[in-house]
Amino acid sequence: MLACQRHLFDLPDDVSFLTAASYSPLPVKVQEAGQEGVTRKARPWLYGREFREVVCERARAAAAAVIGAAPRDVALIPSVSYGFAAAAKLFDVPAGSRVLVLEDDHASPVLEWQTRAADAGFSVETVRRPGDGDWTSAVLDAIARAGADPVALASISSVHWADGAALDLGAISAALKQAGAGLAIDATQGAGVLPLDVQSLDPDFVVFPTYKWLLGPYGRAFLYVAPRHQDGLPLEQTVSGRHRITSNETTYFQDTTHVTDARRFDMGQRDYFVTMEMASVGIEYVTALGQPHVEAYTRDLTDRAANALPDALVPQRVHRAPHILSLSVEPDRAQVLEKDLAQQNVFVSARLGRLRVSPHVYNDARDIDRFVAALTSRL
């Protein structure tokens, strides 16, 4: 059983920070990696090109391990929106087909396709929030809906950010493959906590950042590109994406053909080793804890809260993610409750009229009990 990791964070005992789904605090060793990176940038003559390459490849390997990918299939990117923009450039949605998105899903897996739909002649179909919280069945019904245009792609989150429901990606992937359709996954709210194996799922794209559950900084994210799409054009044209462009020889453009794996999709200015190293340290730490242990630990905490609160507030356990508990408070009170609880150093998030509680490995039963006591005193 995983023990509380609070001692590895700069988190005071009187603070109950229960909003990892928004952003996490940094472990002390991730902070130290950033401070060391800033020191290196202050004295760059001590670190050559080889060092920068090592930093990039360390981050790539760490991210690949989270989703069971080969490092060569993962690109270094700055954000989830960047990842979906790159994916949309690679995935041809035929005219007259559908792209499925979730109602009130986060912006990145939705807006990219909405922006392209009119010019490309396809439609974006919004799968409506199911009353019972079963997003998986709702998506499966949309895929199989009789008389509808063919599905080309489902662009969906693995966990809905607002209501905390987890989707069965295995069932959805199988249905999409039977329909000859693709799958793009926003794993922002799942990577590091829930199992996600690209070898078995075979998605077209997976995108996730580091600043939430992977305990890293802002500005670092990763894009998995299935090998079948790796011959496409990247969003940016960079030196690192080409075979041989070198500034220290007499000929600059020696071989401008693209590299043959997902490294061609790396962002420009990827050599930002300050936050790249922070991302590596955070991901390696979460990976070392073990995904099943993190999942079980956070589920124990959300179950503790759910069992102590009125049933009317709590979503069905069968559909909710283990690490996110979104409570059905009166919609107009969610933001008020968030502010009231913060006055007591209990931090949760108001999201679309719900109160979202999202503990991580730095939380313990005392945090949950403090939250429950503070909330029930105001209900």
CSV table of C-alpha atoms in Angstrom, one decimal:
chain,number,residue,atom,x,y,z
A,1,MET,CA,0.0,0.0,0.0
A,2,LEU,CA,1.4,3.4,-1.0
A,3,ALA,CA,2.1,5.8,1.9
A,4,CYS,CA,1.3,9.5,1.8
A,5,GLN,CA,4.0,11.4,0.0
A,6,ARG,CA,3.4,14.7,1.7
A,7,HIS,CA,6.9,14.9,3.2
A,8,LEU,CA,8.4,15.2,-0.3
A,9,PHE,CA,6.4,18.3,-1.1
A,10,ASP,CA,6.5,21.9,0.3
A,11,LEU,CA,2.9,21.5,1.6
A,12,PRO,CA,2.1,22.9,5.0
A,13,ASP,CA,0.1,20.6,7.4
A,14,ASP,CA,-2.7,23.1,7.7
A,15,VAL,CA,-3.3,23.2,3.9
A,16,SER,CA,-5.6,20.7,2.2
A,17,PHE,CA,-4.9,21.1,-1.5
A,18,LEU,CA,-7.4,18.9,-3.2
A,19,THR,CA,-7.3,20.2,-6.7
A,20,ALA,CA,-4.6,18.3,-8.7
A,21,ALA,CA,-7.0,18.2,-11.6
A,22,SER,CA,-6.3,21.9,-12.0
A,23,TYR,CA,-2.6,21.9,-11.2
A,24,SER,CA,-0.4,20.2,-8.7
A,25,PRO,CA,2.2,21.4,-6.4
A,26,LEU,CA,5.8,20.5,-7.3
A,27,PRO,CA,7.7,17.8,-5.4
A,28,VAL,CA,10.8,19.4,-3.8
A,29,LYS,CA,13.1,17.4,-6.1
A,30,VAL,CA,11.2,18.8,-9.2
A,31,GLN,CA,11.7,22.3,-7.8
A,32,GLU,CA,15.4,21.5,-7.4
A,33,ALA,CA,15.6,20.3,-11.0
A,34,GLY,CA,14.2,23.6,-12.1
A,35,GLN,CA,16.6,25.6,-10.0
A,36,GLU,CA,19.5,23.6,-11.3
A,37,GLY,CA,18.3,24.1,-14.8
A,38,VAL,CA,18.2,27.9,-14.3
A,39,THR,CA,21.8,27.8,-13.0
A,40,ARG,CA,22.9,25.9,-16.1
A,41,LYS,CA,21.2,28.5,-18.3
A,42,ALA,CA,23.2,31.1,-16.5
A,43,ARG,CA,26.4,29.3,-17.4
A,44,PRO,CA,25.7,27.7,-20.8
A,45,TRP,CA,29.3,27.3,-21.8
A,46,LEU,CA,29.5,24.4,-19.4
A,47,TYR,CA,26.9,22.4,-21.3
A,48,GLY,CA,27.2,21.5,-25.0
A,49,ARG,CA,24.8,20.2,-27.6
A,50,GLU,CA,25.2,16.7,-26.4
A,51,PHE,CA,23.8,17.6,-23.0
A,52,ARG,CA,20.7,19.2,-24.5
A,53,GLU,CA,20.1,16.0,-26.5
A,54,VAL,CA,20.3,13.9,-23.4
A,55,VAL,CA,17.8,16.1,-21.6
A,56,CYS,CA,15.3,15.8,-24.5
A,57,GLU,CA,15.6,12.1,-24.8
A,58,ARG,CA,15.2,11.6,-21.1
A,59,ALA,CA,11.9,13.4,-21.1
A,60,ARG,CA,10.8,11.6,-24.2
A,61,ALA,CA,11.5,8.2,-22.6
A,62,ALA,CA,9.8,9.2,-19.4
A,63,ALA,CA,6.7,10.2,-21.2
A,64,ALA,CA,6.6,7.2,-23.4
A,65,ALA,CA,6.8,4.9,-20.3
A,66,VAL,CA,3.6,6.5,-19.0
A,67,ILE,CA,1.5,5.2,-22.0
A,68,GLY,CA,3.5,2.1,-22.9
A,69,ALA,CA,4.9,3.7,-26.1
A,70,ALA,CA,8.3,3.5,-27.7
A,71,PRO,CA,10.2,6.8,-27.2
A,72,ARG,CA,10.5,7.2,-31.0
A,73,ASP,CA,6.7,7.5,-31.2
A,74,VAL,CA,6.5,10.5,-28.8
A,75,ALA,CA,7.1,14.1,-29.7
A,76,LEU,CA,8.0,16.9,-27.3
A,77,ILE,CA,5.4,19.7,-27.4
A,78,PRO,CA,4.5,22.7,-25.2
A,79,SER,CA,0.8,22.2,-24.7
A,80,VAL,CA,-2.3,20.0,-25.3
A,81,SER,CA,-3.7,22.5,-27.8
A,82,TYR,CA,-0.4,22.3,-29.8
A,83,GLY,CA,-0.8,18.5,-29.8
A,84,PHE,CA,-4.3,18.5,-31.3
A,85,ALA,CA,-3.2,21.1,-33.9
A,86,ALA,CA,-0.4,18.8,-34.9
A,87,ALA,CA,-2.8,15.8,-35.0
A,88,ALA,CA,-5.4,17.7,-37.1
A,89,LYS,CA,-2.7,18.4,-39.7
A,90,LEU,CA,-1.9,14.7,-39.9
A,91,PHE,CA,-5.4,13.2,-39.8
A,92,ASP,CA,-7.5,13.7,-42.9
A,93,VAL,CA,-11.2,13.9,-42.0
A,94,PRO,CA,-13.2,13.1,-45.2
A,95,ALA,CA,-16.0,15.4,-46.3
A,96,GLY,CA,-19.4,14.1,-45.2
A,97,SER,CA,-18.1,12.3,-42.2
A,98,ARG,CA,-18.4,13.0,-38.4
A,99,VAL,CA,-15.9,13.8,-35.7
A,100,LEU,CA,-17.2,12.9,-32.2
A,101,VAL,CA,-16.5,15.1,-29.2
A,102,LEU,CA,-17.9,15.1,-25.7
A,103,GLU,CA,-20.3,17.8,-24.4
A,104,ASP,CA,-18.4,20.3,-22.3
A,105,ASP,CA,-15.1,18.5,-22.9
A,106,HIS,CA,-12.0,20.6,-22.4
A,107,ALA,CA,-11.3,23.0,-25.3
A,108,SER,CA,-8.3,21.4,-27.0
A,109,PRO,CA,-9.9,18.1,-28.3
A,110,VAL,CA,-13.0,20.1,-29.5
A,111,LEU,CA,-12.0,23.4,-30.9
A,112,GLU,CA,-9.5,22.2,-33.4
A,113,TRP,CA,-12.1,20.1,-35.2
A,114,GLN,CA,-14.8,22.8,-35.0
A,115,THR,CA,-12.4,25.3,-36.6
A,116,ARG,CA,-11.7,22.9,-39.5
A,117,ALA,CA,-15.2,21.4,-40.1
A,118,ALA,CA,-16.8,24.0,-42.4
A,119,ASP,CA,-13.8,24.3,-44.8
A,120,ALA,CA,-13.3,20.5,-44.9
A,121,GLY,CA,-16.9,19.6,-45.2
A,122,PHE,CA,-17.3,17.3,-42.2
A,123,SER,CA,-19.4,17.7,-39.1
A,124,VAL,CA,-18.6,17.8,-35.4
A,125,GLU,CA,-21.1,15.8,-33.4
A,126,THR,CA,-21.3,16.6,-29.7
A,127,VAL,CA,-22.1,13.5,-27.6
A,128,ARG,CA,-24.4,14.8,-24.9
A,129,ARG,CA,-23.7,14.3,-21.2
A,130,PRO,CA,-25.6,11.1,-20.1
A,131,GLY,CA,-27.9,11.5,-17.1
A,132,ASP,CA,-26.4,8.4,-15.5
A,133,GLY,CA,-22.8,9.5,-16.0
A,134,ASP,CA,-22.0,6.6,-18.4
A,135,TRP,CA,-20.0,8.4,-21.1
A,136,THR,CA,-18.8,5.2,-22.6
A,137,SER,CA,-22.3,4.0,-23.5
A,138,ALA,CA,-23.1,7.4,-24.9
A,139,VAL,CA,-20.1,7.4,-27.2
A,140,LEU,CA,-20.7,3.8,-28.3
A,141,ASP,CA,-24.3,4.8,-29.2
A,142,ALA,CA,-23.1,7.7,-31.2
A,143,ILE,CA,-20.6,5.6,-33.1
A,144,ALA,CA,-23.3,3.1,-34.0
A,145,ARG,CA,-26.2,5.5,-34.6
A,146,ALA,CA,-28.3,4.3,-37.6
A,147,GLY,CA,-28.6,6.7,-40.5
A,148,ALA,CA,-25.8,9.0,-39.4
A,149,ASP,CA,-22.8,10.0,-41.5
A,150,PRO,CA,-19.9,7.7,-41.0
A,151,VAL,CA,-17.6,8.4,-38.1
A,152,ALA,CA,-14.1,9.4,-39.0
A,153,LEU,CA,-12.7,10.2,-35.6
A,154,ALA,CA,-13.5,10.4,-31.9
A,155,SER,CA,-11.5,13.2,-30.2
A,156,ILE,CA,-12.2,12.7,-26.5
A,157,SER,CA,-10.7,12.9,-23.1
A,158,SER,CA,-10.0,9.7,-21.1
A,159,VAL,CA,-11.5,11.4,-18.0
A,160,HIS,CA,-14.1,14.2,-18.3
A,161,TRP,CA,-12.5,17.2,-16.6
A,162,ALA,CA,-15.7,18.6,-15.1
A,163,ASP,CA,-17.7,15.7,-14.0
A,164,GLY,CA,-14.9,13.3,-13.2
A,165,ALA,CA,-16.3,10.4,-15.3
A,166,ALA,CA,-13.8,7.9,-16.7
A,167,LEU,CA,-14.3,6.5,-20.2
A,168,ASP,CA,-13.7,2.9,-21.2
A,169,LEU,CA,-11.1,3.6,-23.9
A,170,GLY,CA,-10.8,-0.1,-24.8
A,171,ALA,CA,-14.4,-0.5,-25.6
A,172,ILE,CA,-14.5,2.8,-27.5
A,173,SER,CA,-11.3,2.0,-29.5
A,174,ALA,CA,-12.7,-1.4,-30.5
A,175,ALA,CA,-16.0,0.1,-31.8
A,176,LEU,CA,-14.1,2.8,-33.7
A,177,LYS,CA,-11.9,0.3,-35.4
A,178,GLN,CA,-14.9,-1.7,-36.4
A,179,ALA,CA,-16.3,1.5,-38.0
A,180,GLY,CA,-13.0,2.2,-39.7
A,181,ALA,CA,-12.5,5.4,-37.6
A,182,GLY,CA,-9.7,6.9,-35.7
A,183,LEU,CA,-9.2,7.9,-32.0
A,184,ALA,CA,-7.4,10.9,-30.5
A,185,ILE,CA,-7.2,10.9,-26.8
A,186,ASP,CA,-6.7,13.9,-24.4
A,187,ALA,CA,-5.1,12.0,-21.5
A,188,THR,CA,-4.6,15.2,-19.4
A,189,GLN,CA,-6.8,13.9,-16.5
A,190,GLY,CA,-5.7,10.3,-16.7
A,191,ALA,CA,-2.0,9.9,-17.6
A,192,GLY,CA,-0.1,8.6,-14.6
A,193,VAL,CA,-3.1,7.6,-12.6
A,194,LEU,CA,-5.2,5.4,-14.9
A,195,PRO,CA,-3.8,2.6,-17.1
A,196,LEU,CA,-3.3,3.7,-20.7
A,197,ASP,CA,-1.4,1.4,-23.1
A,198,VAL,CA,-1.1,2.5,-26.7
A,199,GLN,CA,0.1,-1.0,-27.7
A,200,SER,CA,-3.3,-2.5,-26.8
A,201,LEU,CA,-5.5,0.5,-27.6
A,202,ASP,CA,-3.7,1.5,-30.8
A,203,PRO,CA,-5.0,5.1,-30.8
A,204,ASP,CA,-4.0,7.5,-33.6
A,205,PHE,CA,-2.9,10.2,-31.1
A,206,VAL,CA,-2.5,10.7,-27.4
A,207,VAL,CA,-1.7,14.1,-25.8
A,208,PHE,CA,-1.0,14.9,-22.2
A,209,PRO,CA,0.8,17.7,-20.2
A,210,THR,CA,2.8,17.4,-17.0
A,211,TYR,CA,1.5,20.2,-14.8
A,212,LYS,CA,-1.4,18.2,-13.2
A,213,TRP,CA,-1.1,14.5,-12.3
A,214,LEU,CA,2.5,14.0,-13.5
A,215,LEU,CA,3.7,16.7,-11.0
A,216,GLY,CA,5.6,18.7,-13.5
A,217,PRO,CA,5.8,22.3,-14.8
A,218,TYR,CA,3.6,24.3,-17.2
A,219,GLY,CA,4.7,24.4,-20.8
A,220,ARG,CA,5.7,20.8,-21.1
A,221,ALA,CA,3.5,18.2,-22.9
A,222,PHE,CA,3.8,15.2,-25.1
A,223,LEU,CA,2.2,13.9,-28.2
A,224,TYR,CA,2.0,10.2,-29.2
A,225,VAL,CA,1.8,9.7,-32.9
A,226,ALA,CA,0.9,6.2,-34.2
A,227,PRO,CA,3.5,5.0,-36.7
A,228,ARG,CA,0.9,5.1,-39.5
A,229,HIS,CA,0.9,8.9,-39.3
A,230,GLN,CA,4.6,9.6,-38.9
A,231,ASP,CA,5.2,10.4,-42.6
A,232,GLY,CA,3.0,13.5,-42.3
A,233,LEU,CA,4.1,17.1,-42.2
A,234,PRO,CA,4.8,18.6,-38.7
A,235,LEU,CA,3.2,21.7,-37.4
A,236,GLU,CA,6.5,23.5,-37.3
A,237,GLN,CA,9.6,23.1,-39.5
A,238,THR,CA,12.6,22.7,-37.3
A,239,VAL,CA,16.2,21.8,-37.5
A,240,SER,CA,15.7,18.8,-35.1
A,241,GLY,CA,13.0,17.4,-37.4
A,242,ARG,CA,15.4,17.1,-40.3
A,243,HIS,CA,18.2,14.6,-40.9
A,244,ARG,CA,21.1,17.0,-41.1
A,245,ILE,CA,21.1,20.7,-40.8
A,246,THR,CA,24.2,21.8,-39.0
A,247,SER,CA,25.6,25.2,-38.2
A,248,ASN,CA,29.2,24.1,-37.4
A,249,GLU,CA,30.1,22.9,-40.9
A,250,THR,CA,30.6,24.7,-44.2
A,251,THR,CA,27.2,23.5,-45.6
A,252,TYR,CA,24.2,24.3,-43.5
A,253,PHE,CA,21.4,22.5,-45.3
A,254,GLN,CA,23.0,19.1,-45.8
A,255,ASP,CA,20.0,16.8,-45.7
A,256,THR,CA,16.6,18.4,-45.2
A,257,THR,CA,14.5,15.3,-45.4
A,258,HIS,CA,12.4,14.7,-42.3
A,259,VAL,CA,13.5,12.2,-39.6
A,260,THR,CA,11.4,9.1,-39.9
A,261,ASP,CA,9.8,8.9,-36.4
A,262,ALA,CA,7.7,11.1,-34.1
A,263,ARG,CA,10.8,13.3,-33.4
A,264,ARG,CA,9.9,15.2,-36.6
A,265,PHE,CA,6.9,16.6,-34.6
A,266,ASP,CA,9.0,18.1,-31.8
A,267,MET,CA,8.3,21.7,-31.0
A,268,GLY,CA,10.6,24.5,-32.0
A,269,GLN,CA,13.0,25.6,-29.3
A,270,ARG,CA,12.7,22.2,-27.6
A,271,ASP,CA,16.1,22.6,-26.0
A,272,TYR,CA,14.5,24.4,-23.0
A,273,PHE,CA,16.2,22.1,-20.5
A,274,VAL,CA,15.0,24.0,-17.4
A,275,THR,CA,11.4,22.7,-17.5
A,276,MET,CA,12.3,19.7,-19.7
A,277,GLU,CA,14.3,18.3,-16.8
A,278,MET,CA,11.6,19.2,-14.3
A,279,ALA,CA,9.1,17.2,-16.4
A,280,SER,CA,11.4,14.2,-16.5
A,281,VAL,CA,11.9,14.2,-12.7
A,282,GLY,CA,8.2,14.6,-12.0
A,283,ILE,CA,7.2,11.8,-14.5
A,284,GLU,CA,9.9,9.5,-13.3
A,285,TYR,CA,8.8,10.0,-9.7
A,286,VAL,CA,5.1,9.2,-10.5
A,287,THR,CA,6.2,6.2,-12.6
A,288,ALA,CA,8.3,4.9,-9.8
A,289,LEU,CA,5.4,5.0,-7.4
A,290,GLY,CA,3.5,2.7,-9.8
A,291,GLN,CA,0.3,3.5,-11.7
A,292,PRO,CA,-1.8,0.9,-9.9
A,293,HIS,CA,-0.6,2.2,-6.5
A,294,VAL,CA,-1.4,5.8,-7.3
A,295,GLU,CA,-4.8,4.7,-8.6
A,296,ALA,CA,-5.6,2.8,-5.5
A,297,TYR,CA,-4.3,5.5,-3.2
A,298,THR,CA,-6.4,8.2,-4.7
A,299,ARG,CA,-9.5,6.0,-4.9
A,300,ASP,CA,-9.3,5.4,-1.2
A,301,LEU,CA,-9.3,9.2,-0.6
A,302,THR,CA,-12.2,9.9,-3.0
A,303,ASP,CA,-14.2,7.0,-1.6
A,304,ARG,CA,-13.6,8.3,1.9
A,305,ALA,CA,-15.1,11.6,0.9
A,306,ALA,CA,-18.0,10.0,-1.0
A,307,ASN,CA,-18.9,7.8,1.9
A,308,ALA,CA,-19.1,10.7,4.3
A,309,LEU,CA,-21.3,12.9,2.1
A,310,PRO,CA,-25.0,12.7,1.3
A,311,ASP,CA,-25.7,10.3,-1.6
A,312,ALA,CA,-27.4,13.1,-3.6
A,313,LEU,CA,-24.1,14.9,-4.0
A,314,VAL,CA,-22.0,11.9,-5.1
A,315,PRO,CA,-21.9,10.4,-8.6
A,316,GLN,CA,-22.1,6.7,-9.1
A,317,ARG,CA,-18.8,5.0,-8.3
A,318,VAL,CA,-19.0,2.7,-11.3
A,319,HIS,CA,-18.6,5.6,-13.7
A,320,ARG,CA,-16.3,8.0,-11.9
A,321,ALA,CA,-12.6,8.1,-12.1
A,322,PRO,CA,-10.7,7.0,-8.9
A,323,HIS,CA,-9.0,10.3,-8.4
A,324,ILE,CA,-11.7,12.9,-9.2
A,325,LEU,CA,-14.9,13.3,-7.3
A,326,SER,CA,-17.3,15.9,-8.8
A,327,LEU,CA,-20.1,16.8,-6.4
A,328,SER,CA,-23.5,17.9,-7.6
A,329,VAL,CA,-24.0,20.9,-5.4
A,330,GLU,CA,-26.5,23.6,-6.3
A,331,PRO,CA,-24.9,25.0,-9.4
A,332,ASP,CA,-25.1,28.6,-8.3
A,333,ARG,CA,-23.3,27.8,-5.0
A,334,ALA,CA,-20.3,26.0,-6.4
A,335,GLN,CA,-18.1,29.0,-6.8
A,336,VAL,CA,-19.2,30.4,-3.4
A,337,LEU,CA,-18.4,27.1,-1.7
A,338,GLU,CA,-15.0,27.1,-3.4
A,339,LYS,CA,-14.2,30.5,-2.0
A,340,ASP,CA,-15.6,29.7,1.4
A,341,LEU,CA,-13.5,26.6,1.7
A,342,ALA,CA,-10.4,28.3,0.6
A,343,GLN,CA,-10.8,30.7,3.6
A,344,GLN,CA,-10.1,27.6,5.7
A,345,ASN,CA,-7.1,26.4,3.6
A,346,VAL,CA,-9.2,23.7,1.9
A,347,PHE,CA,-8.8,24.0,-1.8
A,348,VAL,CA,-11.2,22.4,-4.3
A,349,SER,CA,-12.5,23.6,-7.7
A,350,ALA,CA,-15.8,24.8,-9.0
A,351,ARG,CA,-16.3,23.3,-12.4
A,352,LEU,CA,-19.5,23.8,-14.5
A,353,GLY,CA,-21.7,24.0,-11.4
A,354,ARG,CA,-20.0,21.1,-9.6
A,355,LEU,CA,-17.5,21.0,-6.8
A,356,ARG,CA,-14.5,19.0,-8.0
A,357,VAL,CA,-12.3,17.3,-5.4
A,358,SER,CA,-9.1,15.8,-6.8
A,359,PRO,CA,-6.5,14.5,-4.3
A,360,HIS,CA,-3.1,13.2,-5.2
A,361,VAL,CA,-0.3,11.3,-3.4
A,362,TYR,CA,0.5,14.3,-1.2
A,363,ASN,CA,-3.0,14.1,0.4
A,364,ASP,CA,-4.1,11.9,3.2
A,365,ALA,CA,-7.3,11.1,5.3
A,366,ARG,CA,-6.9,14.2,7.3
A,367,ASP,CA,-7.2,16.4,4.2
A,368,ILE,CA,-10.4,14.5,3.2
A,369,ASP,CA,-11.9,14.8,6.7
A,370,ARG,CA,-11.1,18.5,6.9
A,371,PHE,CA,-12.8,19.0,3.5
A,372,VAL,CA,-15.9,17.0,4.5
A,373,ALA,CA,-16.2,18.9,7.8
A,374,ALA,CA,-15.8,22.3,6.1
A,375,LEU,CA,-18.3,21.4,3.3
A,376,THR,CA,-21.0,19.9,5.5
A,377,SER,CA,-21.0,22.9,7.8
A,378,ARG,CA,-22.1,25.0,4.8
A,379,LEU,CA,-24.6,22.7,3.2
